[in-house]
Amino acid sequence: MPTNHPIVLLRERDGGRYLPIWIGAAEAAAITYAQQGVVPPRPLTHDLMRDLLAVLGHELTEVRIVALKDSVFHAALVIDGKVEVGSRASDAIALALRTGAKVLVEPAILDEAAIVVSSEEDDEVERFKEFLDHVSAEDFEGPSPESQEPGDRPDLPDRPD
């Protein structure tokens, strides 16, 4: 994002609304690792939580985004379908990605904080994501502006010598 703050964008399954959740850099890395299947050399906090649940014979059934207070999203981890534990939304999402648990959002929160994206904008977002998946820094390399002649640069007019 232009503000250099990572964001998780949850999409409504059967609708056109998106829920933007600003998160910290560490949580963004944890979520990205899970999405990309990266296995760190040592377990990260969310890997530890997943492993503890498994060793203790419990399952993360679902994650619920349950509140929005002072622009901060709060979540609940639902364990074994009955026990709820409070969590930051970003941690809950990172854990859900590692366990395959569903991520649900209370309808009132969607009504309050979701944004609507038209299908045209949604298609454009998907095309941009596809572009980002296949682009590298080398694709943007070229001659430096200083090495070009003034007539070759659209931002500078030709000058007589």
Tab-separated table of N, CA and C in Angstrom:
chain	number	residue	atom	x	y	z
A	1	MET	N	0.838	-1.181	0.000
A	1	MET	CA	0.000	0.000	0.000
A	1	MET	C	0.888	1.252	0.000
A	2	PRO	N	0.362	2.376	-0.489
A	2	PRO	CA	1.157	3.606	-0.519
A	2	PRO	C	1.661	4.023	0.857
A	3	THR	N	0.951	3.664	1.911
A	3	THR	CA	1.372	4.034	3.257
A	3	THR	C	2.410	3.071	3.814
A	4	ASN	N	2.780	2.056	3.059
A	4	ASN	CA	3.729	1.031	3.485
A	4	ASN	C	3.217	0.204	4.649
A	5	HIS	N	1.909	0.154	4.825
A	5	HIS	CA	1.308	-0.700	5.839
A	5	HIS	C	0.663	-1.874	5.120
A	6	PRO	N	1.039	-3.100	5.486
A	6	PRO	CA	0.432	-4.267	4.840
A	6	PRO	C	-1.066	-4.327	5.137
A	7	ILE	N	-1.776	-4.950	4.232
A	7	ILE	CA	-3.215	-5.074	4.380
A	7	ILE	C	-3.643	-6.470	3.967
A	8	VAL	N	-4.577	-7.033	4.716
A	8	VAL	CA	-5.236	-8.277	4.328
A	8	VAL	C	-6.578	-7.860	3.757
A	9	LEU	N	-6.921	-8.414	2.629
A	9	LEU	CA	-8.185	-8.087	1.998
A	9	LEU	C	-9.023	-9.354	1.943
A	10	LEU	N	-10.024	-9.426	2.818
A	10	LEU	CA	-10.920	-10.585	2.842
A	10	LEU	C	-12.068	-10.319	1.882
A	11	ARG	N	-12.379	-11.299	1.055
A	11	ARG	CA	-13.457	-11.146	0.081
A	11	ARG	C	-14.666	-11.950	0.517
A	12	GLU	N	-15.810	-11.331	0.429
A	12	GLU	CA	-17.067	-12.005	0.725
A	12	GLU	C	-17.268	-13.128	-0.287
A	13	ARG	N	-17.582	-14.313	0.188
A	13	ARG	CA	-17.690	-15.475	-0.689
A	13	ARG	C	-18.782	-15.316	-1.733
A	14	ASP	N	-19.951	-14.908	-1.316
A	14	ASP	CA	-21.091	-14.832	-2.237
A	14	ASP	C	-21.541	-13.393	-2.440
A	15	GLY	N	-20.603	-12.490	-2.598
A	15	GLY	CA	-20.947	-11.091	-2.791
A	15	GLY	C	-19.757	-10.315	-3.312
A	16	GLY	N	-19.929	-9.022	-3.411
A	16	GLY	CA	-18.878	-8.181	-3.966
A	16	GLY	C	-18.185	-7.311	-2.944
A	17	ARG	N	-18.341	-7.627	-1.659
A	17	ARG	CA	-17.709	-6.798	-0.640
A	17	ARG	C	-16.342	-7.359	-0.236
A	18	TYR	N	-15.463	-6.426	0.127
A	18	TYR	CA	-14.134	-6.763	0.617
A	18	TYR	C	-13.942	-6.098	1.960
A	19	LEU	N	-13.246	-6.784	2.855
A	19	LEU	CA	-12.953	-6.224	4.163
A	19	LEU	C	-11.451	-5.986	4.269
A	20	PRO	N	-11.022	-4.717	4.246
A	20	PRO	CA	-9.585	-4.424	4.382
A	20	PRO	C	-9.194	-4.386	5.856
A	21	ILE	N	-8.147	-5.143	6.192
A	21	ILE	CA	-7.647	-5.169	7.564
A	21	ILE	C	-6.157	-4.830	7.521
A	22	TRP	N	-5.806	-3.683	8.094
A	22	TRP	CA	-4.406	-3.295	8.154
A	22	TRP	C	-3.729	-4.129	9.225
A	23	ILE	N	-2.531	-4.627	8.906
A	23	ILE	CA	-1.825	-5.525	9.819
A	23	ILE	C	-0.358	-5.102	9.929
A	24	GLY	N	0.343	-5.710	10.869
A	24	GLY	CA	1.764	-5.431	11.049
A	24	GLY	C	2.620	-6.215	10.059
A	25	ALA	N	3.855	-5.788	9.929
A	25	ALA	CA	4.783	-6.425	8.985
A	25	ALA	C	5.048	-7.889	9.337
A	26	ALA	N	5.209	-8.192	10.623
A	26	ALA	CA	5.484	-9.579	11.030
A	26	ALA	C	4.304	-10.487	10.697
A	27	GLU	N	3.095	-9.988	10.947
A	27	GLU	CA	1.908	-10.790	10.646
A	27	GLU	C	1.739	-10.946	9.137
A	28	ALA	N	2.069	-9.895	8.397
A	28	ALA	CA	1.996	-9.975	6.934
A	28	ALA	C	2.951	-11.045	6.406
A	29	ALA	N	4.151	-11.093	6.979
A	29	ALA	CA	5.118	-12.118	6.575
A	29	ALA	C	4.594	-13.506	6.923
A	30	ALA	N	4.014	-13.661	8.107
A	30	ALA	CA	3.480	-14.962	8.514
A	30	ALA	C	2.354	-15.408	7.595
A	31	ILE	N	1.494	-14.491	7.206
A	31	ILE	CA	0.387	-14.817	6.300
A	31	ILE	C	0.920	-15.163	4.920
A	32	THR	N	1.877	-14.380	4.442
A	32	THR	CA	2.463	-14.641	3.125
A	32	THR	C	3.158	-15.991	3.091
A	33	TYR	N	3.911	-16.310	4.132
A	33	TYR	CA	4.575	-17.620	4.193
A	33	TYR	C	3.552	-18.749	4.087
A	34	ALA	N	2.460	-18.628	4.819
A	34	ALA	CA	1.440	-19.677	4.793
A	34	ALA	C	0.801	-19.777	3.410
A	35	GLN	N	0.525	-18.640	2.789
A	35	GLN	CA	-0.083	-18.660	1.459
A	35	GLN	C	0.841	-19.289	0.420
A	36	GLN	N	2.136	-19.063	0.572
A	36	GLN	CA	3.099	-19.560	-0.400
A	36	GLN	C	3.679	-20.922	-0.040
A	37	GLY	N	3.274	-21.472	1.092
A	37	GLY	CA	3.772	-22.782	1.503
A	37	GLY	C	5.218	-22.774	1.965
A	38	VAL	N	5.722	-21.632	2.380
A	38	VAL	CA	7.104	-21.536	2.860
A	38	VAL	C	7.206	-22.203	4.227
A	39	VAL	N	8.186	-23.086	4.353
A	39	VAL	CA	8.428	-23.749	5.637
A	39	VAL	C	9.709	-23.162	6.217
A	40	PRO	N	9.596	-22.395	7.308
A	40	PRO	CA	10.799	-21.794	7.883
A	40	PRO	C	11.667	-22.852	8.554
A	41	PRO	N	12.959	-22.547	8.732
A	41	PRO	CA	13.850	-23.526	9.360
A	41	PRO	C	13.446	-23.862	10.796
A	42	ARG	N	12.844	-22.912	11.475
A	42	ARG	CA	12.310	-23.142	12.820
A	42	ARG	C	10.866	-22.665	12.826
A	43	PRO	N	10.006	-23.273	13.631
A	43	PRO	CA	8.595	-22.884	13.618
A	43	PRO	C	8.394	-21.425	14.046
A	44	LEU	N	7.560	-20.728	13.294
A	44	LEU	CA	7.136	-19.392	13.693
A	44	LEU	C	6.043	-19.527	14.747
A	45	THR	N	5.659	-18.439	15.342
A	45	THR	CA	4.664	-18.457	16.414
A	45	THR	C	3.380	-19.156	15.983
A	46	HIS	N	2.916	-18.872	14.775
A	46	HIS	CA	1.660	-19.473	14.312
A	46	HIS	C	1.821	-20.970	14.030
A	47	ASP	N	3.025	-21.368	13.617
A	47	ASP	CA	3.301	-22.794	13.441
A	47	ASP	C	3.290	-23.491	14.803
A	48	LEU	N	3.859	-22.828	15.793
A	48	LEU	CA	3.867	-23.365	17.154
A	48	LEU	C	2.440	-23.531	17.669
A	49	MET	N	1.602	-22.530	17.441
A	49	MET	CA	0.205	-22.612	17.890
A	49	MET	C	-0.515	-23.776	17.209
A	50	ARG	N	-0.300	-23.929	15.910
A	50	ARG	CA	-0.907	-25.046	15.177
A	50	ARG	C	-0.441	-26.377	15.749
A	51	ASP	N	0.872	-26.495	15.991
A	51	ASP	CA	1.437	-27.739	16.501
A	51	ASP	C	0.950	-28.041	17.920
A	52	LEU	N	0.833	-27.003	18.761
A	52	LEU	CA	0.316	-27.202	20.121
A	52	LEU	C	-1.124	-27.721	20.095
A	53	LEU	N	-1.943	-27.124	19.249
A	53	LEU	CA	-3.328	-27.599	19.133
A	53	LEU	C	-3.352	-29.077	18.747
A	54	ALA	N	-2.541	-29.439	17.760
A	54	ALA	CA	-2.529	-30.818	17.278
A	54	ALA	C	-2.034	-31.787	18.350
A	55	VAL	N	-0.944	-31.441	19.026
A	55	VAL	CA	-0.370	-32.317	20.051
A	55	VAL	C	-1.344	-32.504	21.210
A	56	LEU	N	-2.104	-31.468	21.524
A	56	LEU	CA	-3.061	-31.553	22.623
A	56	LEU	C	-4.396	-32.155	22.189
A	57	GLY	N	-4.474	-32.551	20.920
A	57	GLY	CA	-5.676	-33.221	20.430
A	57	GLY	C	-6.850	-32.299	20.135
A	58	HIS	N	-6.555	-31.046	19.795
A	58	HIS	CA	-7.618	-30.089	19.503
A	58	HIS	C	-7.522	-29.605	18.056
A	59	GLU	N	-8.609	-28.988	17.609
A	59	GLU	CA	-8.664	-28.516	16.229
A	59	GLU	C	-9.201	-27.091	16.209
A	60	LEU	N	-8.561	-26.253	15.418
A	60	LEU	CA	-9.101	-24.918	15.181
A	60	LEU	C	-10.206	-25.086	14.148
A	61	THR	N	-11.437	-24.945	14.594
A	61	THR	CA	-12.589	-25.172	13.737
A	61	THR	C	-12.812	-24.004	12.787
A	62	GLU	N	-12.775	-22.802	13.348
A	62	GLU	CA	-12.956	-21.612	12.528
A	62	GLU	C	-12.406	-20.400	13.255
A	63	VAL	N	-12.260	-19.357	12.485
A	63	VAL	CA	-11.834	-18.063	12.988
A	63	VAL	C	-12.964	-17.101	12.679
A	64	ARG	N	-13.305	-16.274	13.641
A	64	ARG	CA	-14.368	-15.288	13.426
A	64	ARG	C	-13.816	-13.889	13.690
A	65	ILE	N	-14.076	-12.997	12.767
A	65	ILE	CA	-13.798	-11.583	13.007
A	65	ILE	C	-15.060	-11.072	13.692
A	66	VAL	N	-14.926	-10.717	14.969
A	66	VAL	CA	-16.118	-10.500	15.797
A	66	VAL	C	-16.381	-9.058	16.199
A	67	ALA	N	-15.371	-8.190	16.110
A	67	ALA	CA	-15.587	-6.816	16.555
A	67	ALA	C	-14.642	-5.862	15.837
A	68	LEU	N	-15.078	-4.628	15.778
A	68	LEU	CA	-14.266	-3.526	15.263
A	68	LEU	C	-14.384	-2.402	16.284
A	69	LYS	N	-13.283	-2.182	17.015
A	69	LYS	CA	-13.273	-1.169	18.068
A	69	LYS	C	-12.122	-0.211	17.830
A	70	ASP	N	-12.432	1.063	17.730
A	70	ASP	CA	-11.412	2.084	17.495
A	70	ASP	C	-10.537	1.735	16.295
A	71	SER	N	-11.166	1.298	15.212
A	71	SER	CA	-10.499	0.941	13.950
A	71	SER	C	-9.610	-0.287	14.065
A	72	VAL	N	-9.776	-1.094	15.092
A	72	VAL	CA	-8.994	-2.316	15.279
A	72	VAL	C	-9.942	-3.512	15.244
A	73	PHE	N	-9.598	-4.491	14.408
A	73	PHE	CA	-10.419	-5.693	14.300
A	73	PHE	C	-10.023	-6.695	15.381
A	74	HIS	N	-11.028	-7.308	15.970
A	74	HIS	CA	-10.820	-8.340	16.985
A	74	HIS	C	-11.403	-9.647	16.447
A	75	ALA	N	-10.755	-10.753	16.818
A	75	ALA	CA	-11.182	-12.055	16.318
A	75	ALA	C	-11.348	-13.035	17.468
A	76	ALA	N	-11.960	-14.154	17.140
A	76	ALA	CA	-12.081	-15.262	18.087
A	76	ALA	C	-11.639	-16.532	17.376
A	77	LEU	N	-10.814	-17.306	18.058
A	77	LEU	CA	-10.428	-18.630	17.574
A	77	LEU	C	-11.447	-19.601	18.142
A	78	VAL	N	-12.103	-20.368	17.294
A	78	VAL	CA	-13.078	-21.348	17.766
A	78	VAL	C	-12.391	-22.710	17.735
A	79	ILE	N	-12.199	-23.274	18.921
A	79	ILE	CA	-11.476	-24.537	19.059
A	79	ILE	C	-12.472	-25.646	19.358
A	80	ASP	N	-12.365	-26.706	18.589
A	80	ASP	CA	-13.244	-27.879	18.725
A	80	ASP	C	-14.726	-27.512	18.600
A	81	GLY	N	-15.007	-26.427	17.914
A	81	GLY	CA	-16.383	-26.028	17.663
A	81	GLY	C	-17.112	-25.446	18.848
A	82	LYS	N	-16.417	-25.274	19.987
A	82	LYS	CA	-17.157	-24.804	21.169
A	82	LYS	C	-16.411	-23.800	22.032
A	83	VAL	N	-15.118	-23.845	22.088
A	83	VAL	CA	-14.354	-22.948	22.952
A	83	VAL	C	-13.843	-21.781	22.106
A	84	GLU	N	-14.055	-20.560	22.596
A	84	GLU	CA	-13.578	-19.378	21.890
A	84	GLU	C	-12.463	-18.711	22.672
A	85	VAL	N	-11.418	-18.322	21.945
A	85	VAL	CA	-10.280	-17.623	22.535
A	85	VAL	C	-10.088	-16.337	21.744
A	86	GLY	N	-9.985	-15.204	22.446
A	86	GLY	CA	-9.783	-13.921	21.785
A	86	GLY	C	-8.437	-13.853	21.088
A	87	SER	N	-8.399	-13.096	19.980
A	87	SER	CA	-7.187	-13.015	19.176
A	87	SER	C	-7.190	-11.730	18.362
A	88	ARG	N	-6.014	-11.326	17.967
A	88	ARG	CA	-5.934	-10.275	16.954
A	88	ARG	C	-6.370	-10.898	15.639
A	89	ALA	N	-6.997	-10.102	14.791
A	89	ALA	CA	-7.479	-10.625	13.508
A	89	ALA	C	-6.329	-11.171	12.665
A	90	SER	N	-5.211	-10.466	12.644
A	90	SER	CA	-4.084	-10.907	11.814
A	90	SER	C	-3.526	-12.246	12.286
A	91	ASP	N	-3.412	-12.439	13.589
A	91	ASP	CA	-2.924	-13.721	14.117
A	91	ASP	C	-3.919	-14.836	13.810
A	92	ALA	N	-5.198	-14.523	13.949
A	92	ALA	CA	-6.229	-15.522	13.677
A	92	ALA	C	-6.185	-15.964	12.219
A	93	ILE	N	-6.013	-15.019	11.310
A	93	ILE	CA	-5.947	-15.342	9.876
A	93	ILE	C	-4.701	-16.170	9.583
A	94	ALA	N	-3.561	-15.785	10.164
A	94	ALA	CA	-2.320	-16.539	9.947
A	94	ALA	C	-2.473	-17.979	10.435
A	95	LEU	N	-3.139	-18.167	11.564
A	95	LEU	CA	-3.352	-19.516	12.092
A	95	LEU	C	-4.358	-20.288	11.237
A	96	ALA	N	-5.404	-19.621	10.795
A	96	ALA	CA	-6.408	-20.277	9.933
A	96	ALA	C	-5.767	-20.792	8.646
A	97	LEU	N	-4.866	-20.015	8.079
A	97	LEU	CA	-4.198	-20.455	6.850
A	97	LEU	C	-3.359	-21.712	7.087
A	98	ARG	N	-2.790	-21.846	8.268
A	98	ARG	CA	-1.960	-23.008	8.584
A	98	ARG	C	-2.770	-24.249	8.926
A	99	THR	N	-4.010	-24.051	9.353
A	99	THR	CA	-4.818	-25.190	9.788
A	99	THR	C	-5.950	-25.529	8.819
A	100	GLY	N	-6.196	-24.655	7.862
A	100	GLY	CA	-7.304	-24.883	6.942
A	100	GLY	C	-8.654	-24.499	7.517
A	101	ALA	N	-8.650	-23.756	8.618
A	101	ALA	CA	-9.909	-23.335	9.247
A	101	ALA	C	-10.575	-22.241	8.424
A	102	LYS	N	-11.896	-22.178	8.520
A	102	LYS	CA	-12.666	-21.141	7.848
A	102	LYS	C	-12.431	-19.805	8.537
A	103	VAL	N	-12.501	-18.729	7.756
A	103	VAL	CA	-12.461	-17.375	8.304
A	103	VAL	C	-13.816	-16.751	8.034
A	104	LEU	N	-14.513	-16.400	9.104
A	104	LEU	CA	-15.848	-15.813	9.000
A	104	LEU	C	-15.828	-14.407	9.579
A	105	VAL	N	-16.706	-13.568	9.053
A	105	VAL	CA	-16.815	-12.198	9.539
A	105	VAL	C	-18.266	-11.951	9.929
A	106	GLU	N	-18.452	-11.365	11.101
A	106	GLU	CA	-19.806	-11.031	11.545
A	106	GLU	C	-20.454	-10.108	10.514
A	107	PRO	N	-21.715	-10.358	10.141
A	107	PRO	CA	-22.393	-9.520	9.140
A	107	PRO	C	-22.391	-8.030	9.491
A	108	ALA	N	-22.533	-7.692	10.753
A	108	ALA	CA	-22.549	-6.281	11.157
A	108	ALA	C	-21.210	-5.600	10.864
A	109	ILE	N	-20.127	-6.354	10.966
A	109	ILE	CA	-18.798	-5.789	10.680
A	109	ILE	C	-18.656	-5.553	9.187
A	110	LEU	N	-19.136	-6.494	8.384
A	110	LEU	CA	-19.124	-6.284	6.935
A	110	LEU	C	-19.948	-5.055	6.570
A	111	ASP	N	-21.108	-4.925	7.186
A	111	ASP	CA	-21.963	-3.772	6.906
A	111	ASP	C	-21.258	-2.468	7.264
A	112	GLU	N	-20.491	-2.480	8.336
A	112	GLU	CA	-19.824	-1.268	8.814
A	112	GLU	C	-18.546	-0.944	8.055
A	113	ALA	N	-17.724	-1.943	7.764
A	113	ALA	CA	-16.362	-1.664	7.313
A	113	ALA	C	-16.009	-2.176	5.924
A	114	ALA	N	-16.870	-2.982	5.313
A	114	ALA	CA	-16.521	-3.541	4.005
A	114	ALA	C	-16.637	-2.487	2.918
A	115	ILE	N	-15.892	-2.718	1.861
A	115	ILE	CA	-15.985	-1.866	0.680
A	115	ILE	C	-16.538	-2.709	-0.453
A	116	VAL	N	-17.237	-2.057	-1.360
A	116	VAL	CA	-17.810	-2.758	-2.501
A	116	VAL	C	-16.923	-2.494	-3.703
A	117	VAL	N	-16.579	-3.552	-4.397
A	117	VAL	CA	-15.758	-3.444	-5.589
A	117	VAL	C	-16.587	-3.955	-6.752
A	118	SER	N	-16.694	-3.145	-7.790
A	118	SER	CA	-17.468	-3.568	-8.952
A	118	SER	C	-16.763	-4.724	-9.641
A	119	SER	N	-17.491	-5.448	-10.477
A	119	SER	CA	-16.886	-6.602	-11.159
A	119	SER	C	-15.769	-6.150	-12.090
A	120	GLU	N	-15.887	-4.957	-12.679
A	120	GLU	CA	-14.811	-4.444	-13.531
A	120	GLU	C	-13.560	-4.183	-12.709
A	121	GLU	N	-13.732	-3.562	-11.530
A	121	GLU	CA	-12.593	-3.309	-10.654
A	121	GLU	C	-12.008	-4.620	-10.154
A	122	ASP	N	-12.869	-5.585	-9.855
A	122	ASP	CA	-12.417	-6.891	-9.386
A	122	ASP	C	-11.573	-7.565	-10.463
A	123	ASP	N	-12.008	-7.484	-11.716
A	123	ASP	CA	-11.235	-8.057	-12.824
A	123	ASP	C	-9.886	-7.363	-12.953
A	124	GLU	N	-9.884	-6.048	-12.781
A	124	GLU	CA	-8.640	-5.299	-12.884
A	124	GLU	C	-7.690	-5.686	-11.748
A	125	VAL	N	-8.213	-5.861	-10.547
A	125	VAL	CA	-7.401	-6.294	-9.415
A	125	VAL	C	-6.798	-7.670	-9.704
A	126	GLU	N	-7.598	-8.577	-10.232
A	126	GLU	CA	-7.101	-9.923	-10.557
A	126	GLU	C	-6.004	-9.864	-11.620
A	127	ARG	N	-6.196	-9.030	-12.646
A	127	ARG	CA	-5.165	-8.889	-13.686
A	127	ARG	C	-3.875	-8.328	-13.091
A	128	PHE	N	-4.005	-7.369	-12.171
A	128	PHE	CA	-2.824	-6.789	-11.546
A	128	PHE	C	-2.115	-7.823	-10.682
A	129	LYS	N	-2.872	-8.630	-9.937
A	129	LYS	CA	-2.268	-9.702	-9.136
A	129	LYS	C	-1.514	-10.678	-10.041
A	130	GLU	N	-2.109	-11.028	-11.165
A	130	GLU	CA	-1.463	-11.932	-12.124
A	130	GLU	C	-0.167	-11.322	-12.638
A	131	PHE	N	-0.219	-10.027	-12.955
A	131	PHE	CA	0.973	-9.318	-13.408
A	131	PHE	C	2.061	-9.382	-12.341
A	132	LEU	N	1.700	-9.100	-11.084
A	132	LEU	CA	2.682	-9.113	-10.004
A	132	LEU	C	3.281	-10.491	-9.784
A	133	ASP	N	2.511	-11.536	-10.048
A	133	ASP	CA	3.019	-12.897	-9.882
A	133	ASP	C	4.106	-13.232	-10.890
A	134	HIS	N	4.134	-12.505	-12.007
A	134	HIS	CA	5.060	-12.855	-13.086
A	134	HIS	C	6.077	-11.763	-13.404
A	135	VAL	N	6.146	-10.729	-12.616
A	135	VAL	CA	7.062	-9.637	-12.897
A	135	VAL	C	8.253	-9.704	-11.944
A	136	SER	N	9.389	-9.227	-12.423
A	136	SER	CA	10.576	-9.158	-11.568
A	136	SER	C	11.213	-7.782	-11.741
A	137	ALA	N	12.130	-7.462	-10.865
A	137	ALA	CA	12.802	-6.161	-10.922
A	137	ALA	C	13.531	-5.982	-12.249
A	138	GLU	N	14.039	-7.066	-12.800
A	138	GLU	CA	14.766	-6.978	-14.061
A	138	GLU	C	13.872	-6.506	-15.215
A	139	ASP	N	12.563	-6.740	-15.106
A	139	ASP	CA	11.641	-6.302	-16.149
A	139	ASP	C	11.591	-4.780	-16.259
A	140	PHE	N	12.042	-4.089	-15.230
A	140	PHE	CA	11.980	-2.637	-15.227
A	140	PHE	C	13.328	-1.994	-15.500
A	141	GLU	N	14.333	-2.798	-15.758
A	141	GLU	CA	15.653	-2.250	-16.027
A	141	GLU	C	15.694	-1.692	-17.439
A	142	GLY	N	16.440	-0.661	-17.607
A	142	GLY	CA	16.597	-0.034	-18.911
A	142	GLY	C	17.633	1.054	-18.772
A	143	PRO	N	17.830	1.812	-19.846
A	143	PRO	CA	18.823	2.879	-19.736
A	143	PRO	C	18.348	3.932	-18.747
A	144	SER	N	19.290	4.491	-18.013
A	144	SER	CA	18.930	5.530	-17.056
A	144	SER	C	18.513	6.770	-17.820
A	145	PRO	N	17.607	7.578	-17.275
A	145	PRO	CA	17.167	8.789	-17.969
A	145	PRO	C	18.319	9.720	-18.303
A	146	GLU	N	19.342	9.752	-17.465
A	146	GLU	CA	20.476	10.630	-17.703
A	146	GLU	C	21.273	10.220	-18.934
A	147	SER	N	21.225	8.951	-19.327
A	147	SER	CA	22.022	8.476	-20.452
A	147	SER	C	21.310	8.664	-21.786
A	148	GLN	N	20.057	9.118	-21.757
A	148	GLN	CA	19.305	9.305	-22.989
A	148	GLN	C	19.486	10.721	-23.515
A	149	GLU	N	19.367	10.857	-24.821
A	149	GLU	CA	19.400	12.171	-25.461
A	149	GLU	C	18.103	12.897	-25.145
A	150	PRO	N	18.134	14.237	-25.070
A	150	PRO	CA	16.915	14.983	-24.751
A	150	PRO	C	15.739	14.650	-25.660
A	151	GLY	N	15.952	14.431	-26.934
A	151	GLY	CA	14.866	14.105	-27.854
A	151	GLY	C	14.273	12.733	-27.612
A	152	ASP	N	15.020	11.843	-26.916
A	152	ASP	CA	14.541	10.496	-26.612
A	152	ASP	C	13.708	10.465	-25.347
A	153	ARG	N	13.747	11.556	-24.599
A	153	ARG	CA	13.030	11.599	-23.327
A	153	ARG	C	11.777	12.453	-23.486
A	154	PRO	N	10.617	11.863	-23.287
A	154	PRO	CA	9.381	12.620	-23.470
A	154	PRO	C	9.206	13.744	-22.466
A	155	ASP	N	9.937	13.691	-21.343
A	155	ASP	CA	9.778	14.732	-20.324
A	155	ASP	C	10.656	15.945	-20.576
A	156	LEU	N	11.595	15.880	-21.581
A	156	LEU	CA	12.462	17.001	-21.879
A	156	LEU	C	12.304	17.438	-23.337
A	157	PRO	N	12.174	18.734	-23.547
A	157	PRO	CA	12.053	19.202	-24.938
A	157	PRO	C	13.414	19.157	-25.627
A	158	ASP	N	13.387	19.072	-26.959
A	158	ASP	CA	14.633	19.166	-27.728
A	158	ASP	C	15.177	20.572	-27.573
A	159	ARG	N	16.502	20.677	-27.411
A	159	ARG	CA	17.124	21.990	-27.312
A	159	ARG	C	18.161	22.108	-28.407
A	160	PRO	N	18.220	23.270	-29.025
A	160	PRO	CA	19.281	23.431	-30.025
A	160	PRO	C	20.639	23.491	-29.329
A	161	ASP	N	21.678	22.931	-29.968
A	161	ASP	CA	23.024	22.941	-29.353
A	161	ASP	C	23.689	24.267	-29.509
